[in-house]
XYZ file of N, CA and C in Angstrom:
606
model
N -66.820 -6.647 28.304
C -66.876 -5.415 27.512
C -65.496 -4.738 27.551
N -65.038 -4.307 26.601
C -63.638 -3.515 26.029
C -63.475 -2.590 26.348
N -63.140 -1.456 26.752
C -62.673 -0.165 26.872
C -61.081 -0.020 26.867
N -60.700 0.973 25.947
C -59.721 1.671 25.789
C -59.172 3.126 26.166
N -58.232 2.582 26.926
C -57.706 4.014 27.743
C -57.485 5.021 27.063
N -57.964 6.312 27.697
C -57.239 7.446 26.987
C -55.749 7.652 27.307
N -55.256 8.076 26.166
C -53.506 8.552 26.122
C -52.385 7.179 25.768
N -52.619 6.235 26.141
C -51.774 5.002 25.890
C -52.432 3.839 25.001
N -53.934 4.027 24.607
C -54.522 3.426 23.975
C -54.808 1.366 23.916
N -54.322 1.539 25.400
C -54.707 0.050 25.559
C -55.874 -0.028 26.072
N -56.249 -1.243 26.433
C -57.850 -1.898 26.899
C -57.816 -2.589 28.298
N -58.551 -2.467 28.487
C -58.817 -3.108 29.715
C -60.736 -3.724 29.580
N -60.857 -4.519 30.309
C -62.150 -5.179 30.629
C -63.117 -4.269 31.488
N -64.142 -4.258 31.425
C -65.044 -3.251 32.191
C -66.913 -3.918 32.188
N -66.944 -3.940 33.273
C -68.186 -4.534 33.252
C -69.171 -3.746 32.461
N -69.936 -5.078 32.077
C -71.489 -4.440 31.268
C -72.338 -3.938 31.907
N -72.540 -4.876 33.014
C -73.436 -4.337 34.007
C -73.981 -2.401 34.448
N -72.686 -2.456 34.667
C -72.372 -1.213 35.423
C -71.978 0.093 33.736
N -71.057 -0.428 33.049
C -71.166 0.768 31.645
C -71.513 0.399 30.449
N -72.726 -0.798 30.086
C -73.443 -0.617 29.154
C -74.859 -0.847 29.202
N -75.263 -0.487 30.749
C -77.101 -0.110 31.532
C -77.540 0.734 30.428
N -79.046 0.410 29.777
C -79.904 1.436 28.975
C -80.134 2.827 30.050
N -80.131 3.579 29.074
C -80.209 4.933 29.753
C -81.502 5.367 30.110
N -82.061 4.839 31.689
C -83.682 5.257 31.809
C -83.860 6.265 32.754
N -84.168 7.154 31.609
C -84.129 8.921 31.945
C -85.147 9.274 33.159
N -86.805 8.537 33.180
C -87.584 8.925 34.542
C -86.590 8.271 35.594
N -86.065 7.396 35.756
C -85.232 6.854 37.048
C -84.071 7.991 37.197
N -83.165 8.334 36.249
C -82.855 9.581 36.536
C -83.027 10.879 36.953
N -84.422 10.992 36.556
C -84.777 12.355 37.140
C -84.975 12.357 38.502
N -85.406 11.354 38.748
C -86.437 11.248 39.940
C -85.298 11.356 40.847
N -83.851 10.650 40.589
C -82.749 10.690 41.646
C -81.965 11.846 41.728
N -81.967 12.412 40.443
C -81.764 13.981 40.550
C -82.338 14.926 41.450
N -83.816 15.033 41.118
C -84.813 16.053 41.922
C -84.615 15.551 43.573
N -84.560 13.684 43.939
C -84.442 13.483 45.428
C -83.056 14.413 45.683
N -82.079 14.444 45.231
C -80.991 14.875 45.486
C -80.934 16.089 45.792
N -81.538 16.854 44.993
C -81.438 18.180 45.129
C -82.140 18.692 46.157
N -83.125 18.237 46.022
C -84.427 18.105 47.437
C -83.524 17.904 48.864
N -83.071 17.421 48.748
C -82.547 16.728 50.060
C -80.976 17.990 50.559
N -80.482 18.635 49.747
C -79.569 19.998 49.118
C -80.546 21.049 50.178
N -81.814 21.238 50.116
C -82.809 22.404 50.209
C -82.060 22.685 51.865
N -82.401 23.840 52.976
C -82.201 24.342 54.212
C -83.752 23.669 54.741
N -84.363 24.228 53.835
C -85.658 24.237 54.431
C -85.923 24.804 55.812
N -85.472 26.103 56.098
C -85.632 26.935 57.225
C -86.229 28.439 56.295
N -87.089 28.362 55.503
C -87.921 29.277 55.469
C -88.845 29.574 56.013
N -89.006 30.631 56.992
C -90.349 30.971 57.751
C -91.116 32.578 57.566
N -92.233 32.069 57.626
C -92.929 33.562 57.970
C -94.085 33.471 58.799
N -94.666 34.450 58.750
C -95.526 34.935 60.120
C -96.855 35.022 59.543
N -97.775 34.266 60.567
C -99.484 34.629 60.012
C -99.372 35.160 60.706
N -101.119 35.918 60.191
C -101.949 36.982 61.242
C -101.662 36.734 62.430
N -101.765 35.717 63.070
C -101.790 35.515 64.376
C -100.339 35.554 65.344
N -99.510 35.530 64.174
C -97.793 35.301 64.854
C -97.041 37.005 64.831
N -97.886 38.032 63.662
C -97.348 39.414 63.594
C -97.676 39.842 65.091
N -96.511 40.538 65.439
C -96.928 41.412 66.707
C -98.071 42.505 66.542
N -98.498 42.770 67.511
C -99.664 43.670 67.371
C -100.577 43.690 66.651
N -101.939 44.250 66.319
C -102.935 44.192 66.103
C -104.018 43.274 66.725
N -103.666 43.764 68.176
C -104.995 43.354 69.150
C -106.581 44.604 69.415
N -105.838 45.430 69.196
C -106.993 46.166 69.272
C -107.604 46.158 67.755
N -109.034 46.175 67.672
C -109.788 46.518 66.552
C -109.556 48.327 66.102
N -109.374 48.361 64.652
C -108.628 49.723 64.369
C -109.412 50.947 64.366
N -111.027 51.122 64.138
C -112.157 51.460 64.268
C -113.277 50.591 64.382
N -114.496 51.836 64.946
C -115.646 50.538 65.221
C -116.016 50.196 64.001
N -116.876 49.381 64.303
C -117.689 48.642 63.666
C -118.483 48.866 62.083
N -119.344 49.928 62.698
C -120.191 50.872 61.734
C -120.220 52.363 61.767
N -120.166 52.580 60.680
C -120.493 54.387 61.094
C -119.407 55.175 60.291
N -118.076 54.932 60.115
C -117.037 55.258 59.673
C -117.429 55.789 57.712
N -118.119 55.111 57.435
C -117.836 54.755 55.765
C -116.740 54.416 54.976
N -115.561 53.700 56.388
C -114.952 52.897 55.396
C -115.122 50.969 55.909
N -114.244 50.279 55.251
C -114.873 49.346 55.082
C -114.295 48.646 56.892
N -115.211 47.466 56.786
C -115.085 46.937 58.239
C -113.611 46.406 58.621
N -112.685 46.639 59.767
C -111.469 45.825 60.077
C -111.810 45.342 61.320
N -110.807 44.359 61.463
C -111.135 43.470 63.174
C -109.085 44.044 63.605
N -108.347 43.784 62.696
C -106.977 44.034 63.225
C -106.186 44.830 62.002
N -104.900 45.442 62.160
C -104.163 45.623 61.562
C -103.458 44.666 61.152
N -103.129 43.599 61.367
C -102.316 42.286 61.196
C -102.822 41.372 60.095
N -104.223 41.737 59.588
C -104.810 41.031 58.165
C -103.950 40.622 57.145
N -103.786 40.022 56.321
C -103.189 39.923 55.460
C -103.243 40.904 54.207
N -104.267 41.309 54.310
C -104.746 42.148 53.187
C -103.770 43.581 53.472
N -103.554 43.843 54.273
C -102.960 45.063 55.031
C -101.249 45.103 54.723
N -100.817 46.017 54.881
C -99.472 46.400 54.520
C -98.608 46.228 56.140
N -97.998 45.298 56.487
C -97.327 44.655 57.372
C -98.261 43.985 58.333
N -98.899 43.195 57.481
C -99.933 41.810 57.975
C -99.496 40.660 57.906
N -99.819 39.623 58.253
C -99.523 38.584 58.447
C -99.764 37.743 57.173
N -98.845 37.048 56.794
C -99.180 35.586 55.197
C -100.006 34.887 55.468
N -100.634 35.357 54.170
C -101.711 34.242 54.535
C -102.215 32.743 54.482
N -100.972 32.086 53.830
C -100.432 30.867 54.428
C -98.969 30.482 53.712
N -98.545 30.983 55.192
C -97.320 31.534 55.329
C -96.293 30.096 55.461
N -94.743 30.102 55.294
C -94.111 29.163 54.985
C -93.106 28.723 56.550
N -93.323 27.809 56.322
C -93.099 26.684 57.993
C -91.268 25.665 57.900
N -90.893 26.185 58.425
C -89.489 25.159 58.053
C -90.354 23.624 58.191
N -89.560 23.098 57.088
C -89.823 22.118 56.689
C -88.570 21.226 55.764
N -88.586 19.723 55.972
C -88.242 18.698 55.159
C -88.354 18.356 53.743
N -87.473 19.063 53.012
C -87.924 18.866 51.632
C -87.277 17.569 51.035
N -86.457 16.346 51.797
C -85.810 15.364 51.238
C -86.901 14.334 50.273
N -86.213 13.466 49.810
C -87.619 12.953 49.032
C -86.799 11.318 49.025
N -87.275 10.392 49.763
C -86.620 9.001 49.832
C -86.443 8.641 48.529
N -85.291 8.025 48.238
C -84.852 7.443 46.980
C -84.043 6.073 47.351
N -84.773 4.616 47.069
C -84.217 3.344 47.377
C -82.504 3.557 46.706
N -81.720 2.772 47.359
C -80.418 2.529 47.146
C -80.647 2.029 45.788
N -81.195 0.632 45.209
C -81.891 0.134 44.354
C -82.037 1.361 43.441
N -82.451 2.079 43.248
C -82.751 3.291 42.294
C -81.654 4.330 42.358
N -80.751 4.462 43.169
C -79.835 5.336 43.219
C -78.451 5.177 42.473
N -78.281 3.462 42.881
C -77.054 2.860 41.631
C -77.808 2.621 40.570
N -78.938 2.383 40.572
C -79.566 2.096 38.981
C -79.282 3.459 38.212
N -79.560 4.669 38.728
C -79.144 6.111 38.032
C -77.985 6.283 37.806
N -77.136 5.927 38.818
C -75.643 6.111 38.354
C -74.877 5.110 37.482
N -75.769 4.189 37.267
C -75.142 2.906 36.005
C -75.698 3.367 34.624
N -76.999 4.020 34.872
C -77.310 4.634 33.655
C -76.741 5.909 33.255
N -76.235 6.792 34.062
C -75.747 8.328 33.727
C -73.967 7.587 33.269
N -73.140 7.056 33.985
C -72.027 6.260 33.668
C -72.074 5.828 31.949
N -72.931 4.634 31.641
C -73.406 4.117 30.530
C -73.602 4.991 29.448
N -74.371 6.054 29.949
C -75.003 6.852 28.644
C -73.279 7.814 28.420
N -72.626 8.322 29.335
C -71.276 9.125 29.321
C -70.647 8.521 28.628
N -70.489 6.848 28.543
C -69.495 6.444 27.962
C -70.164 6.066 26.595
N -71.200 5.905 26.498
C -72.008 5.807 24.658
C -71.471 7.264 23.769
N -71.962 8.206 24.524
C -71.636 9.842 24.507
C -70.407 10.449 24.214
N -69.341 9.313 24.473
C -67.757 9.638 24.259
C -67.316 10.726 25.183
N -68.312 10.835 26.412
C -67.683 12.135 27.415
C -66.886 11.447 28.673
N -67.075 10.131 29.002
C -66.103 10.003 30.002
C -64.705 8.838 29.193
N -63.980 9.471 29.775
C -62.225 8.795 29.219
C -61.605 8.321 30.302
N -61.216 7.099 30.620
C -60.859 6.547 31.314
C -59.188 6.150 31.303
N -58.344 7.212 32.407
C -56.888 7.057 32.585
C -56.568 6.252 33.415
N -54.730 5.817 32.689
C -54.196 4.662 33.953
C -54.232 5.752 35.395
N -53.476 6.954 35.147
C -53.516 8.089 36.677
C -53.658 9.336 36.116
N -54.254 10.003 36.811
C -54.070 11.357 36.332
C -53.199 12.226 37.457
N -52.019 12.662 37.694
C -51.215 12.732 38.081
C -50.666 14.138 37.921
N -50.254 14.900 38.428
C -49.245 16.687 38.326
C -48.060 16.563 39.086
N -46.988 17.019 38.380
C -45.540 17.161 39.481
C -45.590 18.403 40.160
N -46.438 19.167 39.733
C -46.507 20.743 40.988
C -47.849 21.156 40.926
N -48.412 21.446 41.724
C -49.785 22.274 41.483
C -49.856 23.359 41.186
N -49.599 23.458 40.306
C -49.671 24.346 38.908
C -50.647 24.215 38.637
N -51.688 25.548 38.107
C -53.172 25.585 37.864
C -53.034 25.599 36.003
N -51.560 25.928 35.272
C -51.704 26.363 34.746
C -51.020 24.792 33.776
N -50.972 24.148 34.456
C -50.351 22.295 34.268
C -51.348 21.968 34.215
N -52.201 22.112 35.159
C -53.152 21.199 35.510
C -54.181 21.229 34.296
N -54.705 22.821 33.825
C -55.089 23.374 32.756
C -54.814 22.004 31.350
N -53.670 22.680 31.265
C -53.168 21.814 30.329
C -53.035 20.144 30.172
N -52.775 19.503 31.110
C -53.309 18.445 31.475
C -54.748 18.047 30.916
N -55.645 18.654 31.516
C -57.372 18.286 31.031
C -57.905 18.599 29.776
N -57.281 19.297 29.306
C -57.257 19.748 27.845
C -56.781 18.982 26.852
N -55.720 17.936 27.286
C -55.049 17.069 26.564
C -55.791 15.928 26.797
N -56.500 15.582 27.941
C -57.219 14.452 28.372
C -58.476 14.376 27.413
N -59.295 15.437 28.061
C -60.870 15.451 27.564
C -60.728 16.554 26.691
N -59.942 17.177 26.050
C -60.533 18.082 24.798
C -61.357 19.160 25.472
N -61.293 19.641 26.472
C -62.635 20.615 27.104
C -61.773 20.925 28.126
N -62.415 22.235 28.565
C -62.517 22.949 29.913
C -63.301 22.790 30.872
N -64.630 21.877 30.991
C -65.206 21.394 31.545
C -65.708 20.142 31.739
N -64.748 19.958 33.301
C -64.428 18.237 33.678
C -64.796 17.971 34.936
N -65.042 17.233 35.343
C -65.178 16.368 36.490
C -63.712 15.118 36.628
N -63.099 15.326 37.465
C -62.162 14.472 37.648
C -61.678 13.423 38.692
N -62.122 11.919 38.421
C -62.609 11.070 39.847
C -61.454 10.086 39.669
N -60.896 10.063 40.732
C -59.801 9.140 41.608
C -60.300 8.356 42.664
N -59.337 7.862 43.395
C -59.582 6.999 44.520
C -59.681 7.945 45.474
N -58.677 8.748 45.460
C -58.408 9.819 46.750
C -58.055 11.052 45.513
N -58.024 11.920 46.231
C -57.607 12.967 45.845
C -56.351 13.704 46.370
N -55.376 14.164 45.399
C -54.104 14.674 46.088
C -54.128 15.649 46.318
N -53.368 16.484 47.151
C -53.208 17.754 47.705
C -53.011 18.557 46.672
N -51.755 18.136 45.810
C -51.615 19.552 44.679
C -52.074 19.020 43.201
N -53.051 18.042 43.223
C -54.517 17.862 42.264
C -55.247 19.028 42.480
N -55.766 18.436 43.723
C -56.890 19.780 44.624
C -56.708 21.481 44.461
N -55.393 21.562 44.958
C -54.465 22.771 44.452
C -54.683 23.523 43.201
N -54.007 22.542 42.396
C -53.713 23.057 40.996
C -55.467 23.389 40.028
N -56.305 22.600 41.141
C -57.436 22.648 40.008
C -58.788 23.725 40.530
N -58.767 23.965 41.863
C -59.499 24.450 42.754
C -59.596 25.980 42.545
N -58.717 26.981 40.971
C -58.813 28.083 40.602
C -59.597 28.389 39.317
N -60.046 26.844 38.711
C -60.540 26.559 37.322
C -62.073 26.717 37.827
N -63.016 27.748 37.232
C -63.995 27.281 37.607
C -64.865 26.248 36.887
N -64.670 25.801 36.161
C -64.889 24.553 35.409
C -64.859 23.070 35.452
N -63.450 23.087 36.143
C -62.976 22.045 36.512
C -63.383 21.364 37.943
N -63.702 20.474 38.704
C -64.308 20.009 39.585
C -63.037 18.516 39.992
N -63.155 17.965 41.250
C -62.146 16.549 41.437
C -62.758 16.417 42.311
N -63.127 15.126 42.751
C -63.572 13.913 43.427
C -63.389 12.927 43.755
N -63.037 12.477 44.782
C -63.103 11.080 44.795
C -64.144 9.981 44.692
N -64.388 8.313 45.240
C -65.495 7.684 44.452
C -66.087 7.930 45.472
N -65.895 8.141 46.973
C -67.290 8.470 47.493
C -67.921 9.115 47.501
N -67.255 10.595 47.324
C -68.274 11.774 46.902
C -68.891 11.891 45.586
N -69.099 10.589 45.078
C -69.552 10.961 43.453
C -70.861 10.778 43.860
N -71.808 11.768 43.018
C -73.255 11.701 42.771
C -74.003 11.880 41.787
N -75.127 11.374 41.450
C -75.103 11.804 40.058
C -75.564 13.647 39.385
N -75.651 14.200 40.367
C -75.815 16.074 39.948
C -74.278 16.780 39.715
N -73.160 15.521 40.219
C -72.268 16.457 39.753
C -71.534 15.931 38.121
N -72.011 14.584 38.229
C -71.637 13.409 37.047
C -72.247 14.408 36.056
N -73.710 14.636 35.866
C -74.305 15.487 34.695
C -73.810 16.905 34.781
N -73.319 17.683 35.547
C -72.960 18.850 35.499
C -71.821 19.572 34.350
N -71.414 18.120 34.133
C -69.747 18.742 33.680
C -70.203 17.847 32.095
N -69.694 18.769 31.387
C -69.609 17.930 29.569
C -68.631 16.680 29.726
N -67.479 16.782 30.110
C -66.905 15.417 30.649
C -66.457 14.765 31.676
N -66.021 13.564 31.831
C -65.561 13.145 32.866
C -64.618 12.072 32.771
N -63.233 12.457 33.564
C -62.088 12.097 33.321
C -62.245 10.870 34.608
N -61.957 9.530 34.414
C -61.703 8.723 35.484
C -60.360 7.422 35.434
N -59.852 7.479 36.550
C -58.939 6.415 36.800
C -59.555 5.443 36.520
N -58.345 4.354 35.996
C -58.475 2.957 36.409
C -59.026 2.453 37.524
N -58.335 2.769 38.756
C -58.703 2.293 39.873
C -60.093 2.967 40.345
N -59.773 4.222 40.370
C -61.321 4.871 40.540
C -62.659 3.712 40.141
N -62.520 3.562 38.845
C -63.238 3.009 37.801
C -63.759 1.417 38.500
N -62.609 0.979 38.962
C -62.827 -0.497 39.088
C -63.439 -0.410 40.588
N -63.347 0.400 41.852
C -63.992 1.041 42.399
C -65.448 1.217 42.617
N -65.674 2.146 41.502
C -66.930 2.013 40.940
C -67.637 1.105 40.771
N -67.078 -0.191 40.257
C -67.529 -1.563 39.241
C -67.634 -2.135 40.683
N -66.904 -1.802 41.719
C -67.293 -2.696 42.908
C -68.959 -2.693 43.579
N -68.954 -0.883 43.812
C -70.254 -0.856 44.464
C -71.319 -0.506 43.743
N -71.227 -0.625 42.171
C -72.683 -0.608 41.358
C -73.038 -1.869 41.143
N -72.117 -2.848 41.027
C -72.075 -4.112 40.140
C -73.387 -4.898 41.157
């Protein structure tokens, strides 16, 4: 399969495998939502009846009062009572096979490059980290203000120059996932990045 670089307009070879996968959207979601799931603290807690301090004594008796019967102040029904089923830190990750995880990212890849949103450079490169280069730079690349930009490594005054854009995002290939791949309208990638890529989806 063919692909042609942005800016110098030559080609290079690029596996099918990996950027021309049908785009199967439930396998996507599902690696999305594990992802995000797995994002969660899950240190939300609260207190039942039984965990609020106080309300050991019964608040009146029984009968006789004419109002209605209580056993504690700590009820739920009551105004600083206990939940009545109340929330427990907990594990919100959600297993997602490796198998299904490059299968999402060959399809989100695939569908980007059907889509005309990812452009593939020999380097993407700055002589100063300049936010206001760098600007200009991605604008000339992808036509947009909102990019994702994946290398092998990432340089210091890449990082620099781009880390004031709130739009703009840089990565290298291990930190790529697919919530940040869909986040951005495009995505700018190296050669090498790229071939990278073609290593551990293929």
């Amino acid at each position: 399969m063919q692909l042609t670089l942005q800016g110098d307009g030559s080609t290079i070879e690029v596996s099918e495998t990996v950027l021309g996968a049908d785009y199967r959207e439930p396998l996507v979601h599902q690696v999305v939502v594990s992802y995000l799931s797995g994002a969660r603290a899950g240190t939300k807690a609260q207190k039942t009846r039984s965990e609020v301090s106080g309300g050991g004594v019964k608040p009146w008796r029984q009968k006789g009062t004419g109002r209605a019967r209580a056993g504690t102040i700590r009820s739920p029904l009551w105004r600083s009572g206990g939940q009545t089923f109340a929330a427990k830190p907990r594990d919100h990750s959600v297993k997602v096979n490796r198998k299904m995880y490059r299968g999402a990212l060959r399809s989100i890849l695939s569908e980007l490059l059907r889509q005309e949103r990812l452009q593939v450079v020999t380097a993407f490169e700055l002589d100063s980290p300049r936010t206001r280069d760098a600007l200009e730079k991605v604008r000339s690349v992808a036509g947009s203000d909102d990019v994702l930009i994946v290398d092998t490594e990432v340089s210091e005054s890449l990082y620099l120059a781009v880390r004031n854009l709130p739009r703009v995002d840089v990565r290298d290939t291990v930190g790529l996932d697919p919530v940040t791949l869909l986040a951005h309208e495009n995505v700018v990638m190296t050669t090498d990045a790229l071939r990278r890529v073609e290593e551990w989806l293929a």
